[in-house]
Amino acid sequence: MTSSICRSEKVSEPPENGGPPDSFHKWSKFCRKCGAGMSVVDEGDKTWRHMCINCKYIDYFNPKMVVGCIVEHEGRILLCKRGIDPCKGKWTVPAGFMELDESTAGGAARETYEEAAANVEIVAPYFHLDIPAIGQSYVLFRSKLAEPYTFSSGTETLDVKLFEPDAVPFQELAFSSVSIALRHYIEDLRDGRFRVHHAEIEKLPGSAPNDPHSFRLRNHMQFRIESS
Ligand SMILES: [Zn+2]
């Protein structure tokens, strides 16, 4: 089976003049307080901000939290085939952006229900992954399929399946974060003892979300935990 590379729109080279990336100017065009136009200003040390030209309101952009579950059932791992871009048709664990009114574990369970119509019992935090180049921070939990132990495709999912650890389709996974987390999960599974992991993913500018040669893992920390 050959893998294909997903289209990427997020990681771009900073311009040579030392200014913000070209796309940065498009993020905020009008002030949400007064409706006037926005300017891009250097807050100091090349920290670029969007500031209203009228009322000076600053529109901050901060990283987003992505929360999700590695769901286990009878020794197998639940994966969803994505029905939307980016990476439509690729496999992933159920995960998505955290909402304002929920916890990380609550959001992970909600995303699992939305994408796989599956109830889960959260077991433990598993992998915290920062991806500074695209402003995302992942929190993935280990979980077990819960009653009624059923699953099916959600509106943004083409298929949902349980995979034996040896059969996880690494060449057809959607995201570097999911690939890294699942490789460690299977390693821990074989080791008979789960760890809690933290790491950063360093992405190459212009790289696709699932290109296996487009990133490297940095500052990987892992800790054994007693209960699993
Ligand atoms: Zn304003």
JSON list of C-alpha atoms and ligand atoms in Angstrom, two decimals:
[
{"chain": "A", "resi": 1, "resn": "MET", "atom": "CA", "xyz": [0.00, 0.00, 0.00]},
{"chain": "A", "resi": 2, "resn": "THR", "atom": "CA", "xyz": [1.36, 3.42, -0.90]},
{"chain": "A", "resi": 3, "resn": "SER", "atom": "CA", "xyz": [0.70, 6.47, 1.20]},
{"chain": "A", "resi": 4, "resn": "SER", "atom": "CA", "xyz": [-0.29, 9.86, -0.14]},
{"chain": "A", "resi": 5, "resn": "ILE", "atom": "CA", "xyz": [0.55, 13.21, 1.33]},
{"chain": "A", "resi": 6, "resn": "CYS", "atom": "CA", "xyz": [-2.16, 15.55, 2.59]},
{"chain": "A", "resi": 7, "resn": "ARG", "atom": "CA", "xyz": [-2.42, 19.14, 1.52]},
{"chain": "A", "resi": 8, "resn": "SER", "atom": "CA", "xyz": [-1.15, 21.66, 4.06]},
{"chain": "A", "resi": 9, "resn": "GLU", "atom": "CA", "xyz": [-2.10, 25.30, 4.42]},
{"chain": "A", "resi": 10, "resn": "LYS", "atom": "CA", "xyz": [-0.78, 26.10, 7.82]},
{"chain": "A", "resi": 11, "resn": "VAL", "atom": "CA", "xyz": [3.00, 25.86, 8.09]},
{"chain": "A", "resi": 12, "resn": "SER", "atom": "CA", "xyz": [4.66, 28.56, 6.03]},
{"chain": "A", "resi": 13, "resn": "GLU", "atom": "CA", "xyz": [8.12, 30.08, 5.80]},
{"chain": "A", "resi": 14, "resn": "PRO", "atom": "CA", "xyz": [8.53, 33.45, 7.54]},
{"chain": "A", "resi": 15, "resn": "PRO", "atom": "CA", "xyz": [9.43, 36.14, 4.98]},
{"chain": "A", "resi": 16, "resn": "GLU", "atom": "CA", "xyz": [13.07, 37.12, 4.61]},
{"chain": "A", "resi": 17, "resn": "ASN", "atom": "CA", "xyz": [12.41, 40.73, 5.65]},
{"chain": "A", "resi": 18, "resn": "GLY", "atom": "CA", "xyz": [11.76, 39.56, 9.22]},
{"chain": "A", "resi": 19, "resn": "GLY", "atom": "CA", "xyz": [8.07, 40.46, 9.16]},
{"chain": "A", "resi": 20, "resn": "PRO", "atom": "CA", "xyz": [5.16, 38.15, 9.97]},
{"chain": "A", "resi": 21, "resn": "PRO", "atom": "CA", "xyz": [4.12, 35.43, 7.47]},
{"chain": "A", "resi": 22, "resn": "ASP", "atom": "CA", "xyz": [2.01, 36.80, 4.59]},
{"chain": "A", "resi": 23, "resn": "SER", "atom": "CA", "xyz": [-1.04, 34.84, 5.78]},
{"chain": "A", "resi": 24, "resn": "PHE", "atom": "CA", "xyz": [-0.84, 36.58, 9.17]},
{"chain": "A", "resi": 25, "resn": "HIS", "atom": "CA", "xyz": [-2.33, 39.77, 7.72]},
{"chain": "A", "resi": 26, "resn": "LYS", "atom": "CA", "xyz": [-5.50, 37.89, 6.72]},
{"chain": "A", "resi": 27, "resn": "TRP", "atom": "CA", "xyz": [-6.27, 36.56, 10.19]},
{"chain": "A", "resi": 28, "resn": "SER", "atom": "CA", "xyz": [-7.89, 39.75, 11.47]},
{"chain": "A", "resi": 29, "resn": "LYS", "atom": "CA", "xyz": [-9.05, 42.45, 9.06]},
{"chain": "A", "resi": 30, "resn": "PHE", "atom": "CA", "xyz": [-11.67, 44.33, 11.09]},
{"chain": "A", "resi": 31, "resn": "CYS", "atom": "CA", "xyz": [-11.87, 45.20, 14.78]},
{"chain": "A", "resi": 32, "resn": "ARG", "atom": "CA", "xyz": [-14.38, 43.09, 16.72]},
{"chain": "A", "resi": 33, "resn": "LYS", "atom": "CA", "xyz": [-14.96, 46.03, 19.11]},
{"chain": "A", "resi": 34, "resn": "CYS", "atom": "CA", "xyz": [-15.53, 48.98, 16.76]},
{"chain": "A", "resi": 35, "resn": "GLY", "atom": "CA", "xyz": [-15.40, 47.59, 13.21]},
{"chain": "A", "resi": 36, "resn": "ALA", "atom": "CA", "xyz": [-12.44, 49.71, 12.06]},
{"chain": "A", "resi": 37, "resn": "GLY", "atom": "CA", "xyz": [-9.53, 48.22, 10.11]},
{"chain": "A", "resi": 38, "resn": "MET", "atom": "CA", "xyz": [-6.68, 46.33, 11.78]},
{"chain": "A", "resi": 39, "resn": "SER", "atom": "CA", "xyz": [-2.96, 46.98, 11.48]},
{"chain": "A", "resi": 40, "resn": "VAL", "atom": "CA", "xyz": [-0.10, 44.58, 12.21]},
{"chain": "A", "resi": 41, "resn": "VAL", "atom": "CA", "xyz": [2.32, 45.91, 14.82]},
{"chain": "A", "resi": 42, "resn": "ASP", "atom": "CA", "xyz": [5.50, 44.58, 16.39]},
{"chain": "A", "resi": 43, "resn": "GLU", "atom": "CA", "xyz": [4.91, 44.36, 20.14]},
{"chain": "A", "resi": 44, "resn": "GLY", "atom": "CA", "xyz": [8.65, 43.89, 20.57]},
{"chain": "A", "resi": 45, "resn": "ASP", "atom": "CA", "xyz": [11.20, 41.28, 19.54]},
{"chain": "A", "resi": 46, "resn": "LYS", "atom": "CA", "xyz": [9.17, 40.36, 16.42]},
{"chain": "A", "resi": 47, "resn": "THR", "atom": "CA", "xyz": [6.06, 39.48, 18.41]},
{"chain": "A", "resi": 48, "resn": "TRP", "atom": "CA", "xyz": [3.44, 40.48, 15.86]},
{"chain": "A", "resi": 49, "resn": "ARG", "atom": "CA", "xyz": [-0.05, 41.57, 16.92]},
{"chain": "A", "resi": 50, "resn": "HIS", "atom": "CA", "xyz": [-3.20, 42.70, 15.17]},
{"chain": "A", "resi": 51, "resn": "MET", "atom": "CA", "xyz": [-4.15, 46.14, 16.52]},
{"chain": "A", "resi": 52, "resn": "CYS", "atom": "CA", "xyz": [-7.20, 48.25, 15.66]},
{"chain": "A", "resi": 53, "resn": "ILE", "atom": "CA", "xyz": [-6.22, 51.49, 13.91]},
{"chain": "A", "resi": 54, "resn": "ASN", "atom": "CA", "xyz": [-9.06, 53.29, 15.74]},
{"chain": "A", "resi": 55, "resn": "CYS", "atom": "CA", "xyz": [-9.52, 51.99, 19.31]},
{"chain": "A", "resi": 56, "resn": "LYS", "atom": "CA", "xyz": [-6.17, 50.15, 19.62]},
{"chain": "A", "resi": 57, "resn": "TYR", "atom": "CA", "xyz": [-7.90, 46.87, 20.58]},
{"chain": "A", "resi": 58, "resn": "ILE", "atom": "CA", "xyz": [-5.46, 43.96, 20.18]},
{"chain": "A", "resi": 59, "resn": "ASP", "atom": "CA", "xyz": [-6.85, 40.77, 18.63]},
{"chain": "A", "resi": 60, "resn": "TYR", "atom": "CA", "xyz": [-4.72, 38.02, 20.19]},
{"chain": "A", "resi": 61, "resn": "PHE", "atom": "CA", "xyz": [-4.19, 34.67, 18.48]},
{"chain": "A", "resi": 62, "resn": "ASN", "atom": "CA", "xyz": [-3.15, 31.84, 20.76]},
{"chain": "A", "resi": 63, "resn": "PRO", "atom": "CA", "xyz": [-2.63, 28.08, 20.27]},
{"chain": "A", "resi": 64, "resn": "LYS", "atom": "CA", "xyz": [-5.64, 25.79, 20.10]},
{"chain": "A", "resi": 65, "resn": "MET", "atom": "CA", "xyz": [-6.14, 22.69, 22.21]},
{"chain": "A", "resi": 66, "resn": "VAL", "atom": "CA", "xyz": [-6.88, 19.44, 20.38]},
{"chain": "A", "resi": 67, "resn": "VAL", "atom": "CA", "xyz": [-8.32, 16.71, 22.62]},
{"chain": "A", "resi": 68, "resn": "GLY", "atom": "CA", "xyz": [-8.93, 13.09, 21.78]},
{"chain": "A", "resi": 69, "resn": "CYS", "atom": "CA", "xyz": [-8.96, 9.44, 22.79]},
{"chain": "A", "resi": 70, "resn": "ILE", "atom": "CA", "xyz": [-6.99, 6.33, 21.98]},
{"chain": "A", "resi": 71, "resn": "VAL", "atom": "CA", "xyz": [-9.88, 3.91, 22.45]},
{"chain": "A", "resi": 72, "resn": "GLU", "atom": "CA", "xyz": [-9.11, 0.27, 23.28]},
{"chain": "A", "resi": 73, "resn": "HIS", "atom": "CA", "xyz": [-11.57, -2.61, 23.11]},
{"chain": "A", "resi": 74, "resn": "GLU", "atom": "CA", "xyz": [-10.61, -6.26, 23.62]},
{"chain": "A", "resi": 75, "resn": "GLY", "atom": "CA", "xyz": [-6.99, -5.51, 22.73]},
{"chain": "A", "resi": 76, "resn": "ARG", "atom": "CA", "xyz": [-7.83, -3.59, 19.58]},
{"chain": "A", "resi": 77, "resn": "ILE", "atom": "CA", "xyz": [-7.61, 0.14, 18.82]},
{"chain": "A", "resi": 78, "resn": "LEU", "atom": "CA", "xyz": [-10.50, 2.19, 17.43]},
{"chain": "A", "resi": 79, "resn": "LEU", "atom": "CA", "xyz": [-9.68, 4.41, 14.44]},
{"chain": "A", "resi": 80, "resn": "CYS", "atom": "CA", "xyz": [-11.83, 6.72, 12.31]},
{"chain": "A", "resi": 81, "resn": "LYS", "atom": "CA", "xyz": [-11.47, 7.31, 8.58]},
{"chain": "A", "resi": 82, "resn": "ARG", "atom": "CA", "xyz": [-11.78, 11.05, 8.05]},
{"chain": "A", "resi": 83, "resn": "GLY", "atom": "CA", "xyz": [-14.65, 12.29, 5.91]},
{"chain": "A", "resi": 84, "resn": "ILE", "atom": "CA", "xyz": [-13.42, 15.89, 5.74]},
{"chain": "A", "resi": 85, "resn": "ASP", "atom": "CA", "xyz": [-10.22, 17.74, 4.90]},
{"chain": "A", "resi": 86, "resn": "PRO", "atom": "CA", "xyz": [-7.50, 18.03, 5.93]},
{"chain": "A", "resi": 87, "resn": "CYS", "atom": "CA", "xyz": [-6.51, 14.46, 5.16]},
{"chain": "A", "resi": 88, "resn": "LYS", "atom": "CA", "xyz": [-9.92, 13.20, 4.01]},
{"chain": "A", "resi": 89, "resn": "GLY", "atom": "CA", "xyz": [-9.78, 9.41, 3.63]},
{"chain": "A", "resi": 90, "resn": "LYS", "atom": "CA", "xyz": [-6.92, 8.98, 6.15]},
{"chain": "A", "resi": 91, "resn": "TRP", "atom": "CA", "xyz": [-7.22, 7.22, 9.50]},
{"chain": "A", "resi": 92, "resn": "THR", "atom": "CA", "xyz": [-6.99, 8.92, 12.86]},
{"chain": "A", "resi": 93, "resn": "VAL", "atom": "CA", "xyz": [-7.99, 8.59, 16.48]},
{"chain": "A", "resi": 94, "resn": "PRO", "atom": "CA", "xyz": [-11.16, 10.51, 17.42]},
{"chain": "A", "resi": 95, "resn": "ALA", "atom": "CA", "xyz": [-10.03, 14.03, 18.32]},
{"chain": "A", "resi": 96, "resn": "GLY", "atom": "CA", "xyz": [-10.91, 17.66, 17.74]},
{"chain": "A", "resi": 97, "resn": "PHE", "atom": "CA", "xyz": [-10.80, 21.19, 19.08]},
{"chain": "A", "resi": 98, "resn": "MET", "atom": "CA", "xyz": [-11.70, 21.68, 22.73]},
{"chain": "A", "resi": 99, "resn": "GLU", "atom": "CA", "xyz": [-14.77, 23.84, 23.43]},
{"chain": "A", "resi": 100, "resn": "LEU", "atom": "CA", "xyz": [-14.82, 26.74, 25.91]},
{"chain": "A", "resi": 101, "resn": "ASP", "atom": "CA", "xyz": [-17.17, 25.07, 28.40]},
{"chain": "A", "resi": 102, "resn": "GLU", "atom": "CA", "xyz": [-15.51, 21.69, 28.85]},
{"chain": "A", "resi": 103, "resn": "SER", "atom": "CA", "xyz": [-12.52, 19.86, 30.34]},
{"chain": "A", "resi": 104, "resn": "THR", "atom": "CA", "xyz": [-9.86, 18.13, 28.24]},
{"chain": "A", "resi": 105, "resn": "ALA", "atom": "CA", "xyz": [-11.19, 14.68, 29.23]},
{"chain": "A", "resi": 106, "resn": "GLY", "atom": "CA", "xyz": [-14.78, 15.78, 28.64]},
{"chain": "A", "resi": 107, "resn": "GLY", "atom": "CA", "xyz": [-13.86, 17.16, 25.23]},
{"chain": "A", "resi": 108, "resn": "ALA", "atom": "CA", "xyz": [-12.00, 13.98, 24.31]},
{"chain": "A", "resi": 109, "resn": "ALA", "atom": "CA", "xyz": [-15.07, 11.88, 25.19]},
{"chain": "A", "resi": 110, "resn": "ARG", "atom": "CA", "xyz": [-17.37, 14.28, 23.29]},
{"chain": "A", "resi": 111, "resn": "GLU", "atom": "CA", "xyz": [-15.20, 14.14, 20.16]},
{"chain": "A", "resi": 112, "resn": "THR", "atom": "CA", "xyz": [-15.19, 10.34, 20.35]},
{"chain": "A", "resi": 113, "resn": "TYR", "atom": "CA", "xyz": [-18.97, 10.29, 20.48]},
{"chain": "A", "resi": 114, "resn": "GLU", "atom": "CA", "xyz": [-19.30, 12.80, 17.62]},
{"chain": "A", "resi": 115, "resn": "GLU", "atom": "CA", "xyz": [-16.85, 11.04, 15.31]},
{"chain": "A", "resi": 116, "resn": "ALA", "atom": "CA", "xyz": [-17.43, 7.39, 16.22]},
{"chain": "A", "resi": 117, "resn": "ALA", "atom": "CA", "xyz": [-20.78, 7.33, 18.10]},
{"chain": "A", "resi": 118, "resn": "ALA", "atom": "CA", "xyz": [-18.87, 5.52, 20.84]},
{"chain": "A", "resi": 119, "resn": "ASN", "atom": "CA", "xyz": [-19.17, 5.91, 24.61]},
{"chain": "A", "resi": 120, "resn": "VAL", "atom": "CA", "xyz": [-15.83, 5.72, 26.39]},
{"chain": "A", "resi": 121, "resn": "GLU", "atom": "CA", "xyz": [-14.43, 5.45, 29.88]},
{"chain": "A", "resi": 122, "resn": "ILE", "atom": "CA", "xyz": [-11.40, 7.71, 30.24]},
{"chain": "A", "resi": 123, "resn": "VAL", "atom": "CA", "xyz": [-8.55, 5.67, 31.80]},
{"chain": "A", "resi": 124, "resn": "ALA", "atom": "CA", "xyz": [-5.57, 8.04, 31.99]},
{"chain": "A", "resi": 125, "resn": "PRO", "atom": "CA", "xyz": [-3.84, 10.92, 30.23]},
{"chain": "A", "resi": 126, "resn": "TYR", "atom": "CA", "xyz": [-1.49, 9.47, 27.65]},
{"chain": "A", "resi": 127, "resn": "PHE", "atom": "CA", "xyz": [0.26, 11.95, 25.35]},
{"chain": "A", "resi": 128, "resn": "HIS", "atom": "CA", "xyz": [0.64, 15.72, 25.48]},
{"chain": "A", "resi": 129, "resn": "LEU", "atom": "CA", "xyz": [2.09, 16.97, 22.19]},
{"chain": "A", "resi": 130, "resn": "ASP", "atom": "CA", "xyz": [2.86, 20.56, 21.32]},
{"chain": "A", "resi": 131, "resn": "ILE", "atom": "CA", "xyz": [3.11, 21.57, 17.65]},
{"chain": "A", "resi": 132, "resn": "PRO", "atom": "CA", "xyz": [4.34, 25.18, 17.85]},
{"chain": "A", "resi": 133, "resn": "ALA", "atom": "CA", "xyz": [4.60, 25.65, 14.05]},
{"chain": "A", "resi": 134, "resn": "ILE", "atom": "CA", "xyz": [0.83, 25.33, 13.63]},
{"chain": "A", "resi": 135, "resn": "GLY", "atom": "CA", "xyz": [-0.21, 26.63, 17.05]},
{"chain": "A", "resi": 136, "resn": "GLN", "atom": "CA", "xyz": [-1.75, 23.41, 18.35]},
{"chain": "A", "resi": 137, "resn": "SER", "atom": "CA", "xyz": [-1.38, 21.44, 21.56]},
{"chain": "A", "resi": 138, "resn": "TYR", "atom": "CA", "xyz": [-2.72, 17.87, 21.71]},
{"chain": "A", "resi": 139, "resn": "VAL", "atom": "CA", "xyz": [-3.95, 16.08, 24.81]},
{"chain": "A", "resi": 140, "resn": "LEU", "atom": "CA", "xyz": [-4.74, 12.44, 24.08]},
{"chain": "A", "resi": 141, "resn": "PHE", "atom": "CA", "xyz": [-6.25, 10.09, 26.67]},
{"chain": "A", "resi": 142, "resn": "ARG", "atom": "CA", "xyz": [-6.18, 6.34, 26.97]},
{"chain": "A", "resi": 143, "resn": "SER", "atom": "CA", "xyz": [-9.75, 5.10, 27.15]},
{"chain": "A", "resi": 144, "resn": "LYS", "atom": "CA", "xyz": [-11.89, 1.99, 26.95]},
{"chain": "A", "resi": 145, "resn": "LEU", "atom": "CA", "xyz": [-15.01, 1.47, 24.88]},
{"chain": "A", "resi": 146, "resn": "ALA", "atom": "CA", "xyz": [-17.96, 1.64, 27.29]},
{"chain": "A", "resi": 147, "resn": "GLU", "atom": "CA", "xyz": [-21.54, 0.37, 27.23]},
{"chain": "A", "resi": 148, "resn": "PRO", "atom": "CA", "xyz": [-23.24, -0.40, 24.92]},
{"chain": "A", "resi": 149, "resn": "TYR", "atom": "CA", "xyz": [-19.82, -1.15, 23.29]},
{"chain": "A", "resi": 150, "resn": "THR", "atom": "CA", "xyz": [-21.01, -0.01, 19.86]},
{"chain": "A", "resi": 151, "resn": "PHE", "atom": "CA", "xyz": [-19.61, 2.46, 17.34]},
{"chain": "A", "resi": 152, "resn": "SER", "atom": "CA", "xyz": [-20.47, 3.84, 13.91]},
{"chain": "A", "resi": 153, "resn": "SER", "atom": "CA", "xyz": [-19.48, 6.65, 11.56]},
{"chain": "A", "resi": 154, "resn": "GLY", "atom": "CA", "xyz": [-20.32, 10.20, 12.60]},
{"chain": "A", "resi": 155, "resn": "THR", "atom": "CA", "xyz": [-21.13, 12.98, 10.13]},
{"chain": "A", "resi": 156, "resn": "GLU", "atom": "CA", "xyz": [-17.44, 13.81, 9.58]},
{"chain": "A", "resi": 157, "resn": "THR", "atom": "CA", "xyz": [-16.31, 10.17, 9.43]},
{"chain": "A", "resi": 158, "resn": "LEU", "atom": "CA", "xyz": [-16.34, 7.70, 6.52]},
{"chain": "A", "resi": 159, "resn": "ASP", "atom": "CA", "xyz": [-15.66, 4.55, 8.53]},
{"chain": "A", "resi": 160, "resn": "VAL", "atom": "CA", "xyz": [-14.84, 3.36, 12.05]},
{"chain": "A", "resi": 161, "resn": "LYS", "atom": "CA", "xyz": [-12.94, 0.15, 12.76]},
{"chain": "A", "resi": 162, "resn": "LEU", "atom": "CA", "xyz": [-11.10, -1.68, 15.50]},
{"chain": "A", "resi": 163, "resn": "PHE", "atom": "CA", "xyz": [-7.52, -2.55, 14.51]},
{"chain": "A", "resi": 164, "resn": "GLU", "atom": "CA", "xyz": [-5.22, -5.13, 16.02]},
{"chain": "A", "resi": 165, "resn": "PRO", "atom": "CA", "xyz": [-2.04, -3.29, 17.13]},
{"chain": "A", "resi": 166, "resn": "ASP", "atom": "CA", "xyz": [-0.06, -5.05, 14.37]},
{"chain": "A", "resi": 167, "resn": "ALA", "atom": "CA", "xyz": [-2.57, -3.90, 11.75]},
{"chain": "A", "resi": 168, "resn": "VAL", "atom": "CA", "xyz": [-2.67, -0.15, 12.49]},
{"chain": "A", "resi": 169, "resn": "PRO", "atom": "CA", "xyz": [-2.29, 1.47, 9.03]},
{"chain": "A", "resi": 170, "resn": "PHE", "atom": "CA", "xyz": [0.66, 3.75, 9.80]},
{"chain": "A", "resi": 171, "resn": "GLN", "atom": "CA", "xyz": [1.14, 4.59, 6.11]},
{"chain": "A", "resi": 172, "resn": "GLU", "atom": "CA", "xyz": [-2.44, 5.84, 5.96]},
{"chain": "A", "resi": 173, "resn": "LEU", "atom": "CA", "xyz": [-2.66, 7.89, 9.16]},
{"chain": "A", "resi": 174, "resn": "ALA", "atom": "CA", "xyz": [-3.80, 11.50, 8.93]},
{"chain": "A", "resi": 175, "resn": "PHE", "atom": "CA", "xyz": [-1.47, 13.36, 11.27]},
{"chain": "A", "resi": 176, "resn": "SER", "atom": "CA", "xyz": [2.08, 13.20, 12.60]},
{"chain": "A", "resi": 177, "resn": "SER", "atom": "CA", "xyz": [0.72, 13.63, 16.14]},
{"chain": "A", "resi": 178, "resn": "VAL", "atom": "CA", "xyz": [-1.50, 10.56, 15.82]},
{"chain": "A", "resi": 179, "resn": "SER", "atom": "CA", "xyz": [1.30, 8.52, 14.28]},
{"chain": "A", "resi": 180, "resn": "ILE", "atom": "CA", "xyz": [3.66, 9.39, 17.13]},
{"chain": "A", "resi": 181, "resn": "ALA", "atom": "CA", "xyz": [1.09, 8.71, 19.84]},
{"chain": "A", "resi": 182, "resn": "LEU", "atom": "CA", "xyz": [0.04, 5.35, 18.37]},
{"chain": "A", "resi": 183, "resn": "ARG", "atom": "CA", "xyz": [3.64, 4.16, 17.91]},
{"chain": "A", "resi": 184, "resn": "HIS", "atom": "CA", "xyz": [4.34, 4.82, 21.57]},
{"chain": "A", "resi": 185, "resn": "TYR", "atom": "CA", "xyz": [1.00, 3.34, 22.62]},
{"chain": "A", "resi": 186, "resn": "ILE", "atom": "CA", "xyz": [1.75, 0.06, 20.85]},
{"chain": "A", "resi": 187, "resn": "GLU", "atom": "CA", "xyz": [5.29, 0.06, 22.27]},
{"chain": "A", "resi": 188, "resn": "ASP", "atom": "CA", "xyz": [3.89, 0.56, 25.79]},
{"chain": "A", "resi": 189, "resn": "LEU", "atom": "CA", "xyz": [1.25, -2.10, 25.17]},
{"chain": "A", "resi": 190, "resn": "ARG", "atom": "CA", "xyz": [3.95, -4.64, 24.24]},
{"chain": "A", "resi": 191, "resn": "ASP", "atom": "CA", "xyz": [6.00, -3.55, 27.23]},
{"chain": "A", "resi": 192, "resn": "GLY", "atom": "CA", "xyz": [3.02, -4.37, 29.46]},
{"chain": "A", "resi": 193, "resn": "ARG", "atom": "CA", "xyz": [3.18, -1.00, 31.22]},
{"chain": "A", "resi": 194, "resn": "PHE", "atom": "CA", "xyz": [1.84, 2.32, 30.03]},
{"chain": "A", "resi": 195, "resn": "ARG", "atom": "CA", "xyz": [3.71, 5.57, 30.39]},
{"chain": "A", "resi": 196, "resn": "VAL", "atom": "CA", "xyz": [2.59, 9.20, 30.25]},
{"chain": "A", "resi": 197, "resn": "HIS", "atom": "CA", "xyz": [4.37, 11.11, 27.49]},
{"chain": "A", "resi": 198, "resn": "HIS", "atom": "CA", "xyz": [5.10, 14.72, 26.64]},
{"chain": "A", "resi": 199, "resn": "ALA", "atom": "CA", "xyz": [6.91, 15.96, 23.53]},
{"chain": "A", "resi": 200, "resn": "GLU", "atom": "CA", "xyz": [7.09, 18.68, 20.91]},
{"chain": "A", "resi": 201, "resn": "ILE", "atom": "CA", "xyz": [6.71, 18.12, 17.18]},
{"chain": "A", "resi": 202, "resn": "GLU", "atom": "CA", "xyz": [8.99, 20.29, 15.09]},
{"chain": "A", "resi": 203, "resn": "LYS", "atom": "CA", "xyz": [7.43, 20.68, 11.64]},
{"chain": "A", "resi": 204, "resn": "LEU", "atom": "CA", "xyz": [9.32, 21.68, 8.54]},
{"chain": "A", "resi": 205, "resn": "PRO", "atom": "CA", "xyz": [7.89, 24.84, 6.89]},
{"chain": "A", "resi": 206, "resn": "GLY", "atom": "CA", "xyz": [5.45, 24.02, 4.09]},
{"chain": "A", "resi": 207, "resn": "SER", "atom": "CA", "xyz": [5.10, 20.41, 5.20]},
{"chain": "A", "resi": 208, "resn": "ALA", "atom": "CA", "xyz": [1.95, 18.30, 5.00]},
{"chain": "A", "resi": 209, "resn": "PRO", "atom": "CA", "xyz": [0.16, 17.07, 8.15]},
{"chain": "A", "resi": 210, "resn": "ASN", "atom": "CA", "xyz": [1.02, 13.41, 7.50]},
{"chain": "A", "resi": 211, "resn": "ASP", "atom": "CA", "xyz": [4.38, 13.54, 5.72]},
{"chain": "A", "resi": 212, "resn": "PRO", "atom": "CA", "xyz": [6.58, 11.10, 7.68]},
{"chain": "A", "resi": 213, "resn": "HIS", "atom": "CA", "xyz": [9.71, 13.05, 6.71]},
{"chain": "A", "resi": 214, "resn": "SER", "atom": "CA", "xyz": [8.35, 16.48, 7.63]},
{"chain": "A", "resi": 215, "resn": "PHE", "atom": "CA", "xyz": [8.82, 16.49, 11.38]},
{"chain": "A", "resi": 216, "resn": "ARG", "atom": "CA", "xyz": [10.93, 15.39, 14.27]},
{"chain": "A", "resi": 217, "resn": "LEU", "atom": "CA", "xyz": [10.18, 14.75, 17.91]},
{"chain": "A", "resi": 218, "resn": "ARG", "atom": "CA", "xyz": [11.86, 17.02, 20.45]},
{"chain": "A", "resi": 219, "resn": "ASN", "atom": "CA", "xyz": [12.09, 17.06, 24.24]},
{"chain": "A", "resi": 220, "resn": "HIS", "atom": "CA", "xyz": [10.36, 13.72, 24.64]},
{"chain": "A", "resi": 221, "resn": "MET", "atom": "CA", "xyz": [9.68, 12.95, 28.31]},
{"chain": "A", "resi": 222, "resn": "GLN", "atom": "CA", "xyz": [8.01, 9.77, 29.50]},
{"chain": "A", "resi": 223, "resn": "PHE", "atom": "CA", "xyz": [7.02, 8.54, 32.91]},
{"chain": "A", "resi": 224, "resn": "ARG", "atom": "CA", "xyz": [5.84, 5.14, 34.00]},
{"chain": "A", "resi": 225, "resn": "ILE", "atom": "CA", "xyz": [2.60, 5.12, 35.93]},
{"chain": "A", "resi": 226, "resn": "GLU", "atom": "CA", "xyz": [1.54, 2.48, 38.40]},
{"chain": "A", "resi": 227, "resn": "SER", "atom": "CA", "xyz": [-2.06, 1.85, 37.45]},
{"chain": "A", "resi": 228, "resn": "SER", "atom": "CA", "xyz": [-2.96, 0.89, 33.91]},
{"chain": "B", "resi": 1, "resn": "ZN", "atom": "ZN", "xyz": [-11.43, 49.05, 17.26]}
]
